PDB file of C-alpha atoms in Angstrom:
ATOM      1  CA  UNK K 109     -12.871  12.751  24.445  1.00 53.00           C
ATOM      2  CA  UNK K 110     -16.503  12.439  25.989  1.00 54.00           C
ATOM      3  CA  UNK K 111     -16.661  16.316  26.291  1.00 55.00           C
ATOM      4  CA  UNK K 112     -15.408  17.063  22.672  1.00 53.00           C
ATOM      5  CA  UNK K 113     -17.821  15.078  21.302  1.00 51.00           C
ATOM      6  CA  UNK K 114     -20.486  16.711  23.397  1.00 52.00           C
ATOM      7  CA  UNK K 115     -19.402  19.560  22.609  1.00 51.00           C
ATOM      8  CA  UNK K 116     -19.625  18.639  19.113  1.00 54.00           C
ATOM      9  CA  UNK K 117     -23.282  17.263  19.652  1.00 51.00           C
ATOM     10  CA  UNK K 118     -24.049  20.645  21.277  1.00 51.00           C
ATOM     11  CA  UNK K 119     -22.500  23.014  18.555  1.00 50.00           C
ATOM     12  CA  UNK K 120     -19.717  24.164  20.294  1.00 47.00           C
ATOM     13  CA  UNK K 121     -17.055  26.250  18.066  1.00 48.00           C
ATOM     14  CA  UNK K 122     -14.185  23.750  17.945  1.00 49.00           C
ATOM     15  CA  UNK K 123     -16.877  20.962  16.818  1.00 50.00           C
ATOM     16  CA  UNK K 124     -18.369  23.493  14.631  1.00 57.00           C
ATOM     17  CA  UNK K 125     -15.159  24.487  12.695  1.00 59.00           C
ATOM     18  CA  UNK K 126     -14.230  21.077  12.355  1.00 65.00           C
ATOM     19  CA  UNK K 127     -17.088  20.129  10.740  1.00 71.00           C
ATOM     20  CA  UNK K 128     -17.289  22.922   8.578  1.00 72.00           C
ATOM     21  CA  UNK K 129     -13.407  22.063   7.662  1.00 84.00           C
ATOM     22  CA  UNK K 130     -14.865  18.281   7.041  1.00 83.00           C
ATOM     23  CA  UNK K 131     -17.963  19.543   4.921  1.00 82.00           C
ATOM     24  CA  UNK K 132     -15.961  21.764   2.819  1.00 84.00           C
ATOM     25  CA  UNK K 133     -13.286  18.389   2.379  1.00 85.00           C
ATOM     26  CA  UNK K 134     -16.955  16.749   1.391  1.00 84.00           C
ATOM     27  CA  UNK K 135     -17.723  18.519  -0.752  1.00 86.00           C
ATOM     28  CA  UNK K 136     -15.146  18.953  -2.693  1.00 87.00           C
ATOM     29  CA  UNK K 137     -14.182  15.338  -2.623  1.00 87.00           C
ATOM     30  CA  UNK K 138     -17.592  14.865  -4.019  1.00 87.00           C
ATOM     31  CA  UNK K 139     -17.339  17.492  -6.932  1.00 86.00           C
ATOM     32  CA  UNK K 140     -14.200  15.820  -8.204  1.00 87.00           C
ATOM     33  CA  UNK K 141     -15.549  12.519  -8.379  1.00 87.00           C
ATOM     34  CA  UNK K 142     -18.879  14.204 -10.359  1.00 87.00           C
ATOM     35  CA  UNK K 143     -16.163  15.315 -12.562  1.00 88.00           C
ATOM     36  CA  UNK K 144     -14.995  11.984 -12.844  1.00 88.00           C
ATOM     37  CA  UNK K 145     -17.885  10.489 -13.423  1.00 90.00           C
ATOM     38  CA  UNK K 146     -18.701  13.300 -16.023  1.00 91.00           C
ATOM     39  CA  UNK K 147     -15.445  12.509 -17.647  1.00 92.00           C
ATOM     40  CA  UNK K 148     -16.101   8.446 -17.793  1.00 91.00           C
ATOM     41  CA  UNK K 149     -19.392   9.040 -19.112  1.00 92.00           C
ATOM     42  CA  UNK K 150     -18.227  11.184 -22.315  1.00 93.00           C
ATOM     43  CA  UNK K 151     -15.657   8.436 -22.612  1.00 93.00           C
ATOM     44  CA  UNK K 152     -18.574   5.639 -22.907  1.00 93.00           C
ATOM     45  CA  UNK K 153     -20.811   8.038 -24.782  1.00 92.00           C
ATOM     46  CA  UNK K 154     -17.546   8.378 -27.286  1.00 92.00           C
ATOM     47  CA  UNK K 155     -16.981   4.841 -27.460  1.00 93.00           C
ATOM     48  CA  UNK K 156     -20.585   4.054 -27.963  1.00 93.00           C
ATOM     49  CA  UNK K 157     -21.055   6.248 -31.051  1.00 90.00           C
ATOM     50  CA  UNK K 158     -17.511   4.981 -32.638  1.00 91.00           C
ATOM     51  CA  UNK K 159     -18.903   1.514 -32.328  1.00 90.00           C
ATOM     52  CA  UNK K 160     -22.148   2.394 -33.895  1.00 89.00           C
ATOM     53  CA  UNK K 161     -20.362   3.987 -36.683  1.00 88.00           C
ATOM     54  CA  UNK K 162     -18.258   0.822 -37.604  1.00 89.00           C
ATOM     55  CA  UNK K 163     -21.192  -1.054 -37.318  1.00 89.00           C
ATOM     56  CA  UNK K 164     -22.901   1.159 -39.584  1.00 89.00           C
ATOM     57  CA  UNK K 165     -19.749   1.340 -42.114  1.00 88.00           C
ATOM     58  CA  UNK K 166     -19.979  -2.879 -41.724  1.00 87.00           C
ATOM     59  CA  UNK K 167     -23.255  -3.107 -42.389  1.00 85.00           C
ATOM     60  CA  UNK K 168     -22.861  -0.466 -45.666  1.00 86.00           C
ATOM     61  CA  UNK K 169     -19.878  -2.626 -46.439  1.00 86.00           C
ATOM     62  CA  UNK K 170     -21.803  -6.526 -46.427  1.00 84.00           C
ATOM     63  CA  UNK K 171     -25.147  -4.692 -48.620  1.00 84.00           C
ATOM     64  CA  UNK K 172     -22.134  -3.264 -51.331  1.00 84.00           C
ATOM     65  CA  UNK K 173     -20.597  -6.892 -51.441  1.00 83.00           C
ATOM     66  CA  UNK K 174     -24.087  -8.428 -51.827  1.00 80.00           C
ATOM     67  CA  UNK K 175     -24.924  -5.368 -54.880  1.00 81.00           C
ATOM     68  CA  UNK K 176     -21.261  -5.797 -56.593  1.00 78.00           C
ATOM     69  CA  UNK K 177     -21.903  -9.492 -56.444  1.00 77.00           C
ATOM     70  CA  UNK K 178     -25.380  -9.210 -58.142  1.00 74.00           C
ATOM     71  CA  UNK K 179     -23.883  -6.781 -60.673  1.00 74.00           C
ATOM     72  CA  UNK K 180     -21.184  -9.214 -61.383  1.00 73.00           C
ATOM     73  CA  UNK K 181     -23.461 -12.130 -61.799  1.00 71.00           C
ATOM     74  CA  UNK K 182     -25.591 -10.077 -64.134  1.00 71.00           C
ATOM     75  CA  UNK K 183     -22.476  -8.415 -66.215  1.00 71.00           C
ATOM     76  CA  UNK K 184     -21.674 -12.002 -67.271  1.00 67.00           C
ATOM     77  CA  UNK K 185     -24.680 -12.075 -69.315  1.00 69.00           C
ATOM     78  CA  UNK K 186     -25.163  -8.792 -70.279  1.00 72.00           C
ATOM     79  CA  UNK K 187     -21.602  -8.846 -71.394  1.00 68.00           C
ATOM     80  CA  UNK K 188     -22.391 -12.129 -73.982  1.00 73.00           C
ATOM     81  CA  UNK K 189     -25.402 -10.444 -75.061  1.00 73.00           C
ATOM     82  CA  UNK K 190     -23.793  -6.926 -75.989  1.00 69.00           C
ATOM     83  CA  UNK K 191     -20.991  -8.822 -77.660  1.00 68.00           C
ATOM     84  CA  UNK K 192     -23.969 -10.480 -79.599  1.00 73.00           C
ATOM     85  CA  UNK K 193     -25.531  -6.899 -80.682  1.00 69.00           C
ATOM     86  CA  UNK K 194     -22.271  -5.731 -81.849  1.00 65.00           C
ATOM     87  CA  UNK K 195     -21.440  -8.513 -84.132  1.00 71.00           C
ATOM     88  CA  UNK K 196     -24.646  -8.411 -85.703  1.00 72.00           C
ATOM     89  CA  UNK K 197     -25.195  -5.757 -88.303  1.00 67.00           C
ATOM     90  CA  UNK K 198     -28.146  -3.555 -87.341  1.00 58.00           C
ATOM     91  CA  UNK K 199     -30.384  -2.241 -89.450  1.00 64.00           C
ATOM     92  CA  UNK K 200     -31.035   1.678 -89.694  1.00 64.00           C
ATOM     93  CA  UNK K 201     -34.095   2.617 -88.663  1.00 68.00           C
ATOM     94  CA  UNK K 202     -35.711   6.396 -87.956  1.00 69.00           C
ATOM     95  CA  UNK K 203     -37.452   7.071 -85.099  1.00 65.00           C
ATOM     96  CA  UNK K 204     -41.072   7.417 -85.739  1.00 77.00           C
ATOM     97  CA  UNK K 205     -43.818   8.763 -83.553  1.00 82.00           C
ATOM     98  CA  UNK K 206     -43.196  10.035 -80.212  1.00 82.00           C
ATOM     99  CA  UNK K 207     -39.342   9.075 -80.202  1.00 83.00           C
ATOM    100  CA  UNK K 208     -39.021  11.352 -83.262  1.00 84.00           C
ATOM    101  CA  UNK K 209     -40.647  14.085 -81.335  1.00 88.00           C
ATOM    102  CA  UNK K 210     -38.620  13.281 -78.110  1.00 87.00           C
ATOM    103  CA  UNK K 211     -35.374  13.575 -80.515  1.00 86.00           C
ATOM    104  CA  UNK K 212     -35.954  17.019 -82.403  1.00 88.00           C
ATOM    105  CA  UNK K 213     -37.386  18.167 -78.513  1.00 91.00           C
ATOM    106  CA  UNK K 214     -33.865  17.254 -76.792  1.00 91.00           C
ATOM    107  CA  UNK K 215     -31.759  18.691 -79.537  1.00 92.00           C
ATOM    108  CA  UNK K 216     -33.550  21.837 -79.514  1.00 93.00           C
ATOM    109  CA  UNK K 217     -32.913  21.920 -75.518  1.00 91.00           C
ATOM    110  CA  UNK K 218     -29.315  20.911 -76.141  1.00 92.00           C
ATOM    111  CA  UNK K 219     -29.028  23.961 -78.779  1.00 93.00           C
ATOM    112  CA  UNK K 220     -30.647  26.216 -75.897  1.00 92.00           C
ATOM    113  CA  UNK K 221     -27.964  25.113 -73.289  1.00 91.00           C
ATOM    114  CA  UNK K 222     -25.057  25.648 -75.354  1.00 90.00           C
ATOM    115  CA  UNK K 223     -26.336  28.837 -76.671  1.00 89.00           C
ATOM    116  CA  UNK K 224     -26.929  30.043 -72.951  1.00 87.00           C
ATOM    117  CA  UNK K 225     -22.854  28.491 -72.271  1.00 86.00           C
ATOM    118  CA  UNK K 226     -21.467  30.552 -74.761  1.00 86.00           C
ATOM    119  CA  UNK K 227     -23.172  33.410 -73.506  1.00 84.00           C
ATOM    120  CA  UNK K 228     -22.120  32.797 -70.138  1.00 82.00           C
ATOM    121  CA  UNK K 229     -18.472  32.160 -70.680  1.00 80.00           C
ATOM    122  CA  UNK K 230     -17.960  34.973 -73.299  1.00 79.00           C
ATOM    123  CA  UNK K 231     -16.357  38.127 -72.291  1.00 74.00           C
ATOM    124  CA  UNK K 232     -19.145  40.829 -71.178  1.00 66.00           C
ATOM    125  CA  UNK K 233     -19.132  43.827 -73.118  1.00 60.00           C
ATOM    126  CA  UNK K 234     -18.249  45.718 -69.376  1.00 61.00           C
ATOM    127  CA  UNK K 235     -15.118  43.462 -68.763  1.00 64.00           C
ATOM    128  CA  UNK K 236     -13.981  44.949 -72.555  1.00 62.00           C
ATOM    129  CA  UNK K 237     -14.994  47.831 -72.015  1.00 61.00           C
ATOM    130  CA  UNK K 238     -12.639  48.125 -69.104  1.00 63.00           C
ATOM    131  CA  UNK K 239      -9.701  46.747 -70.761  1.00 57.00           C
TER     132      UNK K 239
END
């Protein structure tokens, strides 16, 4: 045994192949754990970003309840007051001043749009042409 291993120490060719054998076993012993490794670390990346995404979709979820519960507290009274406006008659006014102007201005643009609609949707004369 005292010889192998001296002539292991000394680079002698059965001490050489077996530690080329025991490299090689090394090495790929240490590539498959990398892998590993690799593998566990997607696995906590995954888990990390599906646990900030609940969090997220928890946090989105506590601001709605805290809006919708605002809303609701404010519907009550709108809801009194619009019932309010509707009972009472109200009187007809005309717009005067800049909310006359602001009126006539959005009609005009509403006229525009439709006008630009129909032209849009009506058969070209090259789609009857071809009939």
């Amino acid at each position: 045994q005292r010889q192998q291993q001296q002539q292991s120490a000394r680079g002698g060719e059965n001490g050489s192949a077996a530690d080329g054998s025991r490299v090689a076993q090394l090495e790929r012993e240490n590539f498959q754990q990398s892998l590993a490794l690799r593998e566990l670390q997607d696995r906590v990346k995954e888990y990390y970003v599906r646990t900030v995404r609940s969090e997220r979709y928890r946090n989105a979820l506590v601001y709605q309840k805290r809006y919708l519960a605002l809303v609701a507290c404010q519907f009550d009274g709108s809801v009194e007051r619009a019932l309010q406006a509707i009972s009472k008659p109200a009187p007809h006014t005309q717009p005067q001043g800049r909310a006359r102007f602001r009126a006539a201005a959005d009609a005009v643009i509403a006229a525009l749009r439709l006008r630009n609609l129909a032209r849009k949707w009506a058969p070209s004369k090259q789609q009857q042409q071809q009939q």
